[in-house]
Short mmCIF file of C-alpha atoms in Angstrom, two decimals:
data_model
loop_
_atom_site.label_atom_id
_atom_site.label_comp_id
_atom_site.label_asym_id
_atom_site.label_seq_id
_atom_site.Cartn_x
_atom_site.Cartn_y
_atom_site.Cartn_z
CA MET T 1 -23.56 -14.25 -45.12
CA SER T 2 -23.77 -10.52 -44.48
CA ILE T 3 -27.23 -8.95 -44.42
CA THR T 4 -27.61 -5.25 -45.13
CA ALA T 5 -30.74 -3.44 -43.97
CA PRO T 6 -31.61 -0.93 -46.72
CA LEU T 7 -32.73 2.68 -46.41
CA LYS T 8 -35.52 4.18 -48.51
CA ASN T 9 -35.42 7.95 -48.48
CA GLY T 10 -33.76 7.79 -45.08
CA TYR T 11 -36.23 5.25 -43.66
CA THR T 12 -35.51 1.61 -42.83
CA PRO T 13 -38.65 -0.52 -43.33
CA ARG T 14 -39.67 -2.67 -40.36
CA LYS T 15 -40.77 -6.25 -40.55
CA LYS T 16 -44.43 -6.87 -39.84
CA GLY T 17 -44.95 -6.66 -36.12
CA GLY T 18 -41.65 -4.81 -35.58
CA ALA T 19 -41.23 -2.25 -32.84
CA ASP T 20 -41.69 1.44 -33.43
CA PRO T 21 -38.90 3.73 -32.17
CA GLU T 22 -40.68 5.13 -29.12
CA HIS T 23 -42.09 1.73 -28.18
CA ALA T 24 -38.59 0.21 -28.39
CA ARG T 25 -37.20 2.98 -26.21
CA GLN T 26 -40.00 2.67 -23.65
CA GLY T 27 -39.65 -1.11 -23.49
CA ALA T 28 -35.96 -0.83 -22.78
CA ARG T 29 -36.46 1.89 -20.18
CA ARG T 30 -39.20 0.05 -18.27
CA GLU T 31 -36.80 -2.77 -17.46
CA GLU T 32 -34.00 -0.28 -16.75
CA ASP T 33 -36.18 1.71 -14.33
CA ALA T 34 -37.03 -1.45 -12.42
CA ALA T 35 -33.33 -2.27 -12.10
CA SER T 36 -32.42 1.24 -10.98
CA ALA T 37 -35.30 1.58 -8.48
CA ARG T 38 -33.12 0.08 -5.76
CA PRO T 39 -31.41 2.87 -3.82
CA ALA T 40 -27.73 3.27 -4.68
CA ARG T 41 -25.29 2.72 -1.85
CA LEU T 42 -22.25 4.41 -3.30
CA GLY T 43 -20.48 6.73 -0.90
CA ASN T 44 -17.22 8.61 -0.71
CA LYS T 45 -15.49 5.75 1.12
CA SER T 46 -16.27 2.63 -0.85
CA ILE T 47 -18.11 0.97 -3.69
CA LYS T 48 -20.13 -2.07 -2.81
CA SER T 49 -20.22 -3.53 -6.31
CA GLN T 50 -18.84 -2.72 -9.73
CA GLN T 51 -22.18 -3.68 -11.23
CA GLN T 52 -23.73 -0.52 -9.80
CA VAL T 53 -21.69 1.49 -12.30
CA GLU T 54 -23.29 -0.61 -15.05
CA ALA T 55 -26.88 -0.12 -13.86
CA PRO T 56 -28.88 1.15 -16.85
CA ASP T 57 -29.85 4.49 -15.35
CA LEU T 58 -26.28 5.16 -14.27
CA GLN T 59 -25.12 4.15 -17.74
CA ARG T 60 -27.35 6.78 -19.38
CA ARG T 61 -26.00 9.39 -16.98
CA LEU T 62 -22.46 8.29 -17.76
CA TRP T 63 -23.00 8.88 -21.47
CA ALA T 64 -24.53 12.30 -20.80
CA LEU T 65 -21.46 13.16 -18.73
CA HIS T 66 -19.21 12.02 -21.56
CA LYS T 67 -21.04 14.21 -24.06
CA THR T 68 -20.47 17.23 -21.80
CA MET T 69 -16.76 16.40 -21.85
CA TRP T 70 -16.81 16.52 -25.68
CA LYS T 71 -18.20 20.06 -25.56
CA ILE T 72 -15.62 21.56 -23.21
CA THR T 73 -12.41 19.58 -23.69
CA ASP T 74 -9.31 21.36 -24.93
CA TYR T 75 -7.89 18.16 -26.46
CA GLN T 76 -8.82 16.64 -29.82
CA ARG T 77 -8.01 13.15 -28.56
CA LEU T 78 -10.68 13.51 -25.88
CA ARG T 79 -13.11 15.11 -28.33
CA GLY T 80 -12.91 11.98 -30.48
CA CYS T 81 -13.01 9.51 -27.58
CA HIS T 82 -15.79 6.92 -28.10
CA ARG T 83 -17.04 9.11 -30.95
CA TYR T 84 -15.07 8.58 -34.15
CA ILE T 85 -14.67 5.21 -35.85
CA ALA T 86 -11.16 3.88 -35.28
CA GLY T 87 -8.71 4.00 -38.15
CA GLY T 88 -8.96 0.92 -40.37
CA ALA T 89 -12.23 -0.27 -38.83
CA GLY T 90 -14.64 1.38 -41.26
CA ALA T 91 -17.65 0.60 -39.09
CA ALA T 92 -18.83 0.88 -35.49
CA SER T 93 -19.35 -2.55 -33.94
CA LEU T 94 -22.40 -3.24 -31.73
CA ARG T 95 -21.41 -5.88 -29.19
CA TRP T 96 -23.17 -7.92 -26.52
CA HIS T 97 -20.95 -9.07 -23.66
CA GLU T 98 -23.19 -10.88 -21.20
CA PRO T 99 -26.68 -10.40 -19.72
CA GLY T 100 -26.93 -6.74 -18.73
CA ARG T 101 -23.92 -5.55 -20.75
CA ALA T 102 -23.53 -4.32 -24.32
CA SER T 103 -21.48 -1.57 -25.97
CA TRP T 104 -20.28 0.11 -29.14
CA ALA T 105 -16.75 -0.89 -30.17
CA ALA T 106 -14.20 -0.20 -32.95
CA LEU T 107 -14.18 3.48 -31.93
CA CYS T 108 -11.32 5.82 -31.13
CA THR T 109 -10.59 6.03 -27.41
CA SER T 110 -8.40 8.31 -25.32
CA SER T 111 -7.91 5.64 -22.62
CA SER T 112 -7.80 8.54 -20.16
CA VAL T 113 -8.48 7.39 -16.63
CA TRP T 114 -8.67 11.04 -15.55
CA ALA T 115 -10.76 12.88 -18.14
CA SER T 116 -12.86 10.38 -20.12
CA PRO T 117 -15.90 9.10 -18.16
CA LEU T 118 -16.38 6.07 -20.42
CA SER T 119 -12.70 5.13 -20.46
CA ALA T 120 -12.32 5.71 -16.73
CA ALA T 121 -15.18 3.38 -15.84
CA ALA T 122 -13.78 0.57 -18.03
CA ILE T 123 -10.15 1.02 -16.92
CA GLY T 124 -11.21 1.20 -13.28
CA LYS T 125 -12.87 -2.21 -13.51
CA THR T 126 -9.69 -3.82 -14.82
CA ARG T 127 -7.48 -2.11 -12.24
CA ALA T 128 -9.83 -3.18 -9.44
CA VAL T 129 -9.58 -6.80 -10.60
CA GLU T 130 -5.76 -6.55 -10.72
CA VAL T 131 -5.56 -5.28 -7.15
CA SER T 132 -8.08 -7.76 -5.78
CA THR T 133 -6.21 -10.61 -7.53
CA ALA T 134 -2.96 -9.45 -5.95
CA LEU T 135 -4.52 -9.31 -2.48
CA ASP T 136 -6.14 -12.72 -2.83
CA ASN T 137 -2.78 -14.20 -3.80
CA TRP T 138 -0.99 -12.37 -0.98
CA PHE T 139 -3.29 -13.80 1.68
CA LYS T 140 -2.93 -17.28 0.15
CA GLN T 141 0.87 -17.07 0.20
CA GLY T 142 1.16 -16.84 3.99
CA LYS T 143 -1.08 -17.23 7.03
CA GLN T 144 0.59 -14.30 8.77
CA HIS T 145 0.33 -11.98 5.78
CA SER T 146 -1.54 -8.74 6.38
CA VAL T 147 -2.38 -5.47 4.63
CA GLU T 148 -2.09 -1.97 6.09
CA PHE T 149 -4.04 0.90 4.55
CA LEU T 150 -2.06 4.15 4.35
CA THR T 151 -3.43 7.60 3.47
CA LEU T 152 -1.06 10.52 2.78
CA THR T 153 -2.20 14.13 2.37
CA LEU T 154 -0.55 17.53 2.02
CA ALA T 155 -1.35 20.83 3.71
CA HIS T 156 -2.32 23.07 0.78
CA ASP T 157 -4.21 26.25 -0.07
CA LYS T 158 -6.06 27.65 -3.06
CA GLU T 159 -3.05 29.70 -4.17
CA GLN T 160 -1.15 26.52 -5.05
CA SER T 161 -1.80 25.21 -8.55
CA LEU T 162 -2.84 21.68 -9.37
CA GLN T 163 0.52 21.05 -11.02
CA GLU T 164 2.38 22.30 -7.95
CA VAL T 165 0.34 20.12 -5.60
CA TRP T 166 0.67 17.03 -7.79
CA ASP T 167 4.42 17.44 -8.34
CA THR T 168 4.96 17.88 -4.60
CA LEU T 169 2.87 14.78 -3.88
CA ALA T 170 5.09 12.71 -6.19
CA TYR T 171 8.25 14.19 -4.67
CA ALA T 172 7.09 13.57 -1.10
CA TRP T 173 6.23 9.94 -1.91
CA ARG T 174 9.77 9.39 -3.18
CA GLY T 175 10.95 10.90 0.09
CA VAL T 176 9.02 8.20 1.95
CA VAL T 177 10.20 5.08 0.07
CA ALA T 178 13.41 6.03 -1.78
CA GLY T 179 15.79 6.74 1.10
CA ALA T 180 17.90 4.68 3.47
CA SER T 181 15.32 5.09 6.26
CA TRP T 182 13.01 2.96 4.15
CA ARG T 183 15.47 0.63 2.41
CA GLY T 184 17.97 0.25 5.25
CA GLY T 185 21.74 -0.05 5.04
CA LYS T 186 24.61 -2.37 5.92
CA ARG T 187 24.49 -1.57 9.62
CA TYR T 188 20.81 -0.92 10.28
CA GLU T 189 17.32 -1.95 9.26
CA GLY T 190 15.03 0.37 7.34
CA ASP T 191 11.26 0.43 7.81
CA LYS T 192 10.78 -2.02 4.97
CA ALA T 193 12.66 -4.84 6.73
CA ARG T 194 11.81 -3.77 10.29
CA PHE T 195 8.07 -4.01 9.72
CA GLY T 196 8.08 -6.77 7.08
CA ILE T 197 6.81 -4.66 4.17
CA GLU T 198 7.17 -6.77 1.03
CA HIS T 199 5.12 -4.81 -1.52
CA TRP T 200 3.07 -1.67 -1.93
CA ILE T 201 0.31 -0.56 -4.31
CA LYS T 202 -0.31 3.18 -4.58
CA ALA T 203 -3.28 5.10 -6.02
CA VAL T 204 -3.79 8.83 -6.56
CA GLU T 205 -7.12 10.52 -5.84
CA ALA T 206 -8.03 14.18 -6.38
CA THR T 207 -10.83 16.52 -5.30
CA HIS T 208 -11.38 20.28 -5.41
CA GLY T 209 -12.86 22.43 -2.69
CA ALA T 210 -12.64 25.73 -0.84
CA HIS T 211 -8.89 25.27 -0.31
CA GLY T 212 -8.14 24.42 -3.93
CA TRP T 213 -7.02 21.09 -5.37
CA HIS T 214 -6.63 18.27 -2.88
CA VAL T 215 -4.51 15.49 -4.39
CA HIS T 216 -3.71 12.65 -2.01
CA LEU T 217 -2.45 9.06 -1.93
CA HIS T 218 -3.99 5.80 -0.83
CA VAL T 219 -1.45 3.01 -0.41
CA LEU T 220 -1.80 -0.67 0.40
CA LEU T 221 1.24 -1.96 2.29
CA LEU T 222 1.56 -5.75 2.06
CA LEU T 223 3.31 -7.15 5.16
CA ASP T 224 4.58 -10.62 5.99
CA ARG T 225 3.36 -10.25 9.59
CA ASN T 226 0.64 -8.64 11.69
CA LEU T 227 1.63 -5.42 13.43
CA THR T 228 0.87 -4.68 17.04
CA GLN T 229 -0.69 -1.33 17.84
CA ASP T 230 2.68 -0.02 19.07
CA GLN T 231 4.43 -1.17 15.90
CA ARG T 232 1.76 0.46 13.76
CA GLY T 233 2.19 3.72 15.67
CA ALA T 234 5.97 3.61 15.25
CA LEU T 235 5.72 2.98 11.51
CA GLU T 236 3.16 5.76 11.13
CA ASN T 237 5.47 8.20 12.94
CA ASN T 238 8.40 7.30 10.70
CA LEU T 239 6.31 7.71 7.57
CA TYR T 240 4.98 11.05 8.77
CA ASN T 241 8.45 12.41 9.51
CA ARG T 242 9.73 11.63 6.00
CA TRP T 243 6.51 12.76 4.32
CA SER T 244 6.41 16.06 6.19
CA ALA T 245 10.10 16.80 5.65
CA ALA T 246 9.83 16.21 1.91
CA ALA T 247 6.75 18.45 1.60
CA GLN T 248 8.51 21.25 3.45
CA ARG T 249 11.53 20.99 1.16
CA LYS T 250 9.14 21.90 -1.66
CA GLY T 251 7.86 24.96 0.21
CA PHE T 252 4.67 23.40 1.58
CA LYS T 253 3.60 23.67 5.20
CA ALA T 254 4.03 20.61 7.38
CA PRO T 255 0.81 18.58 7.25
CA SER T 256 -0.93 18.10 10.58
CA ARG T 257 0.01 14.97 12.49
CA ALA T 258 -3.65 14.02 12.77
CA HIS T 259 -4.45 14.24 9.06
CA GLY T 260 -1.16 14.15 7.15
CA VAL T 261 -0.49 10.43 7.56
CA LYS T 262 -2.96 7.78 8.66
CA LEU T 263 -2.17 4.08 8.90
CA GLU T 264 -4.79 1.48 9.73
CA LYS T 265 -5.08 -2.26 9.44
CA ALA T 266 -7.15 -3.48 6.52
CA ARG T 267 -9.47 -6.21 7.76
CA LYS T 268 -8.26 -9.57 6.54
CA ASP T 269 -11.81 -10.86 6.42
CA LYS T 270 -12.79 -7.98 4.14
CA ASN T 271 -13.43 -9.05 0.56
CA ALA T 272 -10.31 -8.45 -1.54
CA HIS T 273 -12.57 -7.25 -4.35
CA ASP T 274 -13.83 -4.41 -2.13
CA LEU T 275 -10.28 -3.37 -1.27
CA GLY T 276 -9.29 -3.48 -4.92
CA THR T 277 -12.26 -1.39 -5.96
CA TYR T 278 -11.57 1.09 -3.20
CA LEU T 279 -7.98 1.57 -4.31
CA ALA T 280 -9.06 2.02 -7.94
CA LYS T 281 -11.75 4.47 -6.93
CA GLY T 282 -9.87 7.42 -8.44
CA SER T 283 -11.23 6.25 -11.77
CA ILE T 284 -14.27 4.12 -11.09
CA ALA T 285 -15.76 5.53 -7.89
CA SER T 286 -15.47 9.15 -8.88
CA VAL T 287 -17.65 8.35 -11.88
CA ALA T 288 -20.04 6.30 -9.76
CA GLU T 289 -20.30 8.95 -7.07
CA THR T 290 -21.05 11.59 -9.68
CA LEU T 291 -23.83 9.58 -11.26
CA SER T 292 -25.37 8.29 -8.05
CA ARG T 293 -25.22 11.52 -6.04
CA GLU T 294 -28.78 12.54 -6.88
CA MET T 295 -30.02 9.01 -6.17
CA THR T 296 -28.53 8.84 -2.66
CA ALA T 297 -31.15 9.54 -0.01
CA GLY T 298 -30.41 12.33 2.45
CA GLN T 299 -27.79 14.12 0.36
CA SER T 300 -29.04 17.57 -0.57
CA SER T 301 -27.70 19.75 -3.35
CA LYS T 302 -26.52 22.22 -0.70
CA GLU T 303 -24.43 19.52 0.93
CA GLY T 304 -23.02 18.55 -2.46
CA ARG T 305 -21.88 22.12 -3.11
CA ALA T 306 -20.22 22.44 0.29
CA GLU T 307 -18.12 19.29 -0.02
CA ASN T 308 -15.01 18.71 -2.06
CA ARG T 309 -15.88 17.57 -5.56
CA THR T 310 -14.15 14.97 -7.70
CA PRO T 311 -13.24 16.06 -11.25
CA PHE T 312 -16.20 14.12 -12.63
CA GLN T 313 -18.51 15.86 -10.16
CA ILE T 314 -17.20 19.16 -11.52
CA LEU T 315 -18.02 17.88 -15.00
CA ASP T 316 -21.50 16.94 -13.80
CA SER T 317 -22.03 20.46 -12.42
CA ILE T 318 -21.21 21.80 -15.89
CA ARG T 319 -23.69 19.38 -17.44
CA LYS T 320 -26.45 20.49 -15.08
CA SER T 321 -25.79 24.19 -15.61
CA GLY T 322 -25.66 23.91 -19.39
CA ASP T 323 -22.97 26.62 -19.38
CA THR T 324 -20.03 25.26 -21.39
CA SER T 325 -18.37 28.64 -21.96
CA LEU T 326 -14.93 29.52 -20.62
CA LYS T 327 -16.60 32.13 -18.40
CA ASN T 328 -17.90 29.27 -16.26
CA PRO T 329 -15.36 28.74 -13.40
CA ASP T 330 -16.09 25.02 -13.46
CA VAL T 331 -15.06 24.84 -17.13
CA GLN T 332 -11.79 26.55 -16.20
CA LEU T 333 -11.27 23.99 -13.42
CA TRP T 334 -11.93 21.15 -15.86
CA ARG T 335 -9.49 22.55 -18.42
CA ALA T 336 -6.80 22.78 -15.71
CA TRP T 337 -7.58 19.20 -14.63
CA GLU T 338 -7.21 17.92 -18.20
CA LYS T 339 -3.92 19.73 -18.66
CA TYR T 340 -2.16 18.72 -15.47
CA SER T 341 -3.47 15.16 -15.15
CA MET T 342 -2.28 14.32 -18.66
CA GLY T 343 0.30 11.55 -18.68
CA ARG T 344 0.13 10.81 -14.95
CA ARG T 345 -0.47 7.34 -13.58
CA GLN T 346 -3.38 6.63 -11.29
CA ILE T 347 -2.09 3.34 -9.84
CA ALA T 348 1.56 2.31 -9.33
CA TRP T 349 3.13 -0.85 -7.91
CA SER T 350 6.44 -1.42 -6.12
CA LYS T 351 9.16 -3.02 -8.24
CA GLY T 352 8.57 -6.73 -8.82
CA SER T 353 5.26 -6.81 -6.97
CA LYS T 354 3.09 -7.65 -9.98
CA ASP T 355 5.18 -10.71 -10.82
CA ALA T 356 5.30 -11.82 -7.19
CA LEU T 357 1.54 -11.44 -6.81
CA GLY T 358 0.51 -13.10 -10.08
CA VAL T 359 -0.72 -9.98 -11.87
CA VAL T 360 -0.11 -9.47 -15.58
CA GLY T 361 0.55 -5.79 -16.22
CA VAL T 362 -1.41 -4.15 -19.03
CA SER T 363 -1.47 -0.63 -20.45
CA ASP T 364 -4.45 1.68 -19.95
CA GLU T 365 -5.47 0.94 -23.55
CA GLU T 366 -5.50 -2.81 -22.84
CA ALA T 367 -7.15 -2.24 -19.46
CA GLU T 368 -9.99 -0.34 -21.12
CA GLN T 369 -10.62 -3.13 -23.60
CA GLN T 370 -10.58 -5.74 -20.85
CA GLY T 371 -12.95 -3.65 -18.77
CA GLU T 372 -15.46 -3.49 -21.59
CA GLU T 373 -15.33 -7.04 -22.93
CA SER T 374 -15.82 -10.53 -21.50
CA HIS T 375 -15.13 -14.07 -22.69
CA THR T 376 -18.68 -14.21 -24.11
CA THR T 377 -18.45 -10.97 -26.15
CA VAL T 378 -19.98 -11.19 -29.63
CA GLU T 379 -20.62 -8.72 -32.42
CA VAL T 380 -24.32 -8.52 -33.29
CA ALA T 381 -24.35 -5.69 -35.89
CA ARG T 382 -22.17 -3.06 -37.59
CA VAL T 383 -22.92 0.53 -38.56
CA GLU T 384 -20.68 1.76 -41.36
CA TYR T 385 -18.90 5.09 -41.53
CA GLU T 386 -21.40 6.92 -43.77
CA GLU T 387 -24.36 5.96 -41.59
CA TRP T 388 -22.46 6.69 -38.37
CA ASN T 389 -21.85 10.22 -39.64
CA ARG T 390 -25.21 10.82 -41.37
CA ALA T 391 -27.39 13.61 -39.95
CA ARG T 392 -30.62 11.93 -38.86
CA GLU T 393 -33.83 13.32 -40.35
CA ASP T 394 -35.74 13.30 -37.06
CA THR T 395 -33.14 15.08 -34.92
CA GLY T 396 -30.56 16.42 -37.36
CA GLU T 397 -27.88 14.86 -35.13
CA LYS T 398 -25.32 12.34 -36.30
CA LEU T 399 -25.40 8.95 -34.63
CA ARG T 400 -21.78 9.38 -33.57
CA ASP T 401 -22.86 12.42 -31.48
CA ASP T 402 -26.26 11.14 -30.39
CA LEU T 403 -25.39 9.35 -27.16
CA ALA T 404 -29.05 9.15 -26.15
CA THR T 405 -29.90 7.02 -29.20
CA ARG T 406 -26.69 5.05 -28.92
CA GLY T 407 -27.53 4.43 -25.29
CA ASP T 408 -31.03 3.24 -26.19
CA VAL T 409 -29.53 0.69 -28.59
CA VAL T 410 -27.05 -0.57 -26.01
CA ALA T 411 -29.67 -0.77 -23.24
CA TYR T 412 -32.08 -2.73 -25.45
CA VAL T 413 -29.46 -5.22 -26.64
CA ALA T 414 -28.04 -5.61 -23.12
CA GLN T 415 -31.35 -7.10 -21.93
CA ALA T 416 -30.66 -10.25 -23.97
CA LYS T 417 -29.92 -13.44 -22.07
CA THR T 418 -28.08 -15.17 -24.91
CA PRO T 419 -26.01 -14.13 -27.96
CA GLY T 420 -28.84 -15.27 -30.24
CA GLU T 421 -31.36 -13.09 -28.45
CA ALA T 422 -28.92 -10.16 -28.59
CA HIS T 423 -28.63 -10.67 -32.36
CA LYS T 424 -32.41 -10.44 -32.72
CA ARG T 425 -32.69 -7.46 -30.41
CA ALA T 426 -30.07 -5.61 -32.42
CA THR T 427 -32.22 -6.09 -35.53
CA THR T 428 -35.35 -4.87 -33.74
CA ILE T 429 -33.91 -1.72 -32.21
CA LEU T 430 -31.79 -0.62 -35.17
CA ARG T 431 -34.74 -1.02 -37.55
CA ALA T 432 -37.05 0.77 -35.13
CA LEU T 433 -34.63 3.68 -34.83
CA GLN T 434 -34.14 3.79 -38.60
CA VAL T 435 -30.43 3.06 -38.45
CA HIS T 436 -28.85 1.48 -41.54
CA TYR T 437 -26.77 -1.53 -40.44
CA GLN T 438 -25.00 -4.69 -41.54
CA GLN T 439 -25.41 -8.02 -39.81
CA GLU T 440 -24.19 -11.57 -40.25
CA ASP T 441 -26.58 -14.51 -40.03
CA ASN T 442 -25.36 -15.27 -36.51
CA PRO T 443 -23.47 -13.45 -33.74
CA ILE T 444 -19.72 -13.37 -34.29
CA PRO T 445 -17.17 -13.84 -31.48
CA ALA T 446 -15.49 -10.46 -31.01
CA GLU T 447 -12.02 -11.76 -31.85
CA HIS T 448 -13.29 -13.03 -35.20
CA ALA T 449 -15.35 -9.98 -36.16
CA ALA T 450 -14.16 -8.82 -39.56
CA ALA T 451 -13.21 -5.18 -39.91
CA VAL T 452 -15.18 -3.43 -42.63
CA VAL T 453 -12.49 -1.31 -44.27
CA LEU T 454 -13.91 1.39 -46.51
CA PRO T 455 -12.05 3.78 -48.80
CA VAL T 456 -10.77 6.52 -46.51
CA ASN T 457 -12.33 9.81 -47.62
CA LYS T 458 -10.93 13.22 -46.75
CA ASP T 459 -13.44 13.94 -44.00
CA GLN T 460 -12.71 10.69 -42.18
CA ALA T 461 -8.96 11.19 -42.54
CA ARG T 462 -9.20 14.67 -41.03
CA GLU T 463 -11.28 13.45 -38.10
CA LEU T 464 -8.96 10.54 -37.36
CA LEU T 465 -5.92 12.78 -37.47
CA LYS T 466 -7.57 15.25 -35.08
CA ALA T 467 -8.58 12.43 -32.71
CA GLY T 468 -5.09 10.91 -32.65
#
């Protein structure tokens, strides 16, 4: 049976003994503060655990970052990301996934790994699992199997546009792996056979600094043998020669031998999950680094300004300044980033490698859903279209735009240990915050949650068309 919590003159009555809004918020935040009191250990080189991205304090910062993106984006699809109710849904779905995790679902998403903080964090989790699964399987398939970690960078300057740098990066990579020197021929071995390279997994990462946009590649080379130091040096030289020649054909300077190509053995005893997360860091770590920067001891704001910034750190600078006008150079950088990252892949695999390594390929849209949900995901409440878009009497802000309130709801429900407790917590916090909602008698498994399809009015139709 569906239970609807009524509104009286904009106010939802609380049951006797129910929580008041500020008390509910404070209760949620006390537990969150205790969880986030541990110093973050997220650096530019690795992420120790995906769960750090989900820490409550980081989650609130993530939503604040996302709201800044709404204000400055040049794309309607991004402006509606995690904001508008998805077409045909009719209601936003409040879901509990597991202890410590809850979210709003049935919303439009951009599934942009580059420009949507919320989408990037979810997609990054799925991609990290894919890579770590592949590496686990690779090590299991042969005792002599190894992984080499390859970094490829270009020599660039601030006069070269992001599009120019990115296009040259893609061209130079094809120069490394698409020719006979890599594949070999009838009468000679290429690098692939000579060094036993069976598969590769490539990820793109980008930062911006004094010399403009720095887009570079991280590649995992999966070998059927262990290389000696001399063999590693020979392979690195060959890779550098092809990489440098291709860059110069595009009018770029030859990258330095010391920094253009670096090949190093990935420790076999290193957790495959850590390697997978590192490779997917273009989406997940750049968000984590942005949100944890202020929490990292010993890193001053002066140091932060002097270093190259990830796109999400640029977005965070805009959030801090409060200047969302086009006069702000950081807003111009963000607009350029949105434009030229559109449609580009963050992670790519060599042909046939996913099948060989037991990885099921999914789209970014599917990866985002997988990153958000778990096998225990249940729906604990729904907020229909009219309520989602109603201007609240206390703030004048619509719930769809009020990420602080939405975050309070998620944080409170996430504290539940069981689906039943999450169901009760949803009732408590939504009543306390005076949000009109619908709720079944018991939590519903996400795959069985019924869509509440309302008559599509003109306003909703316009918003969905703009967000598409």
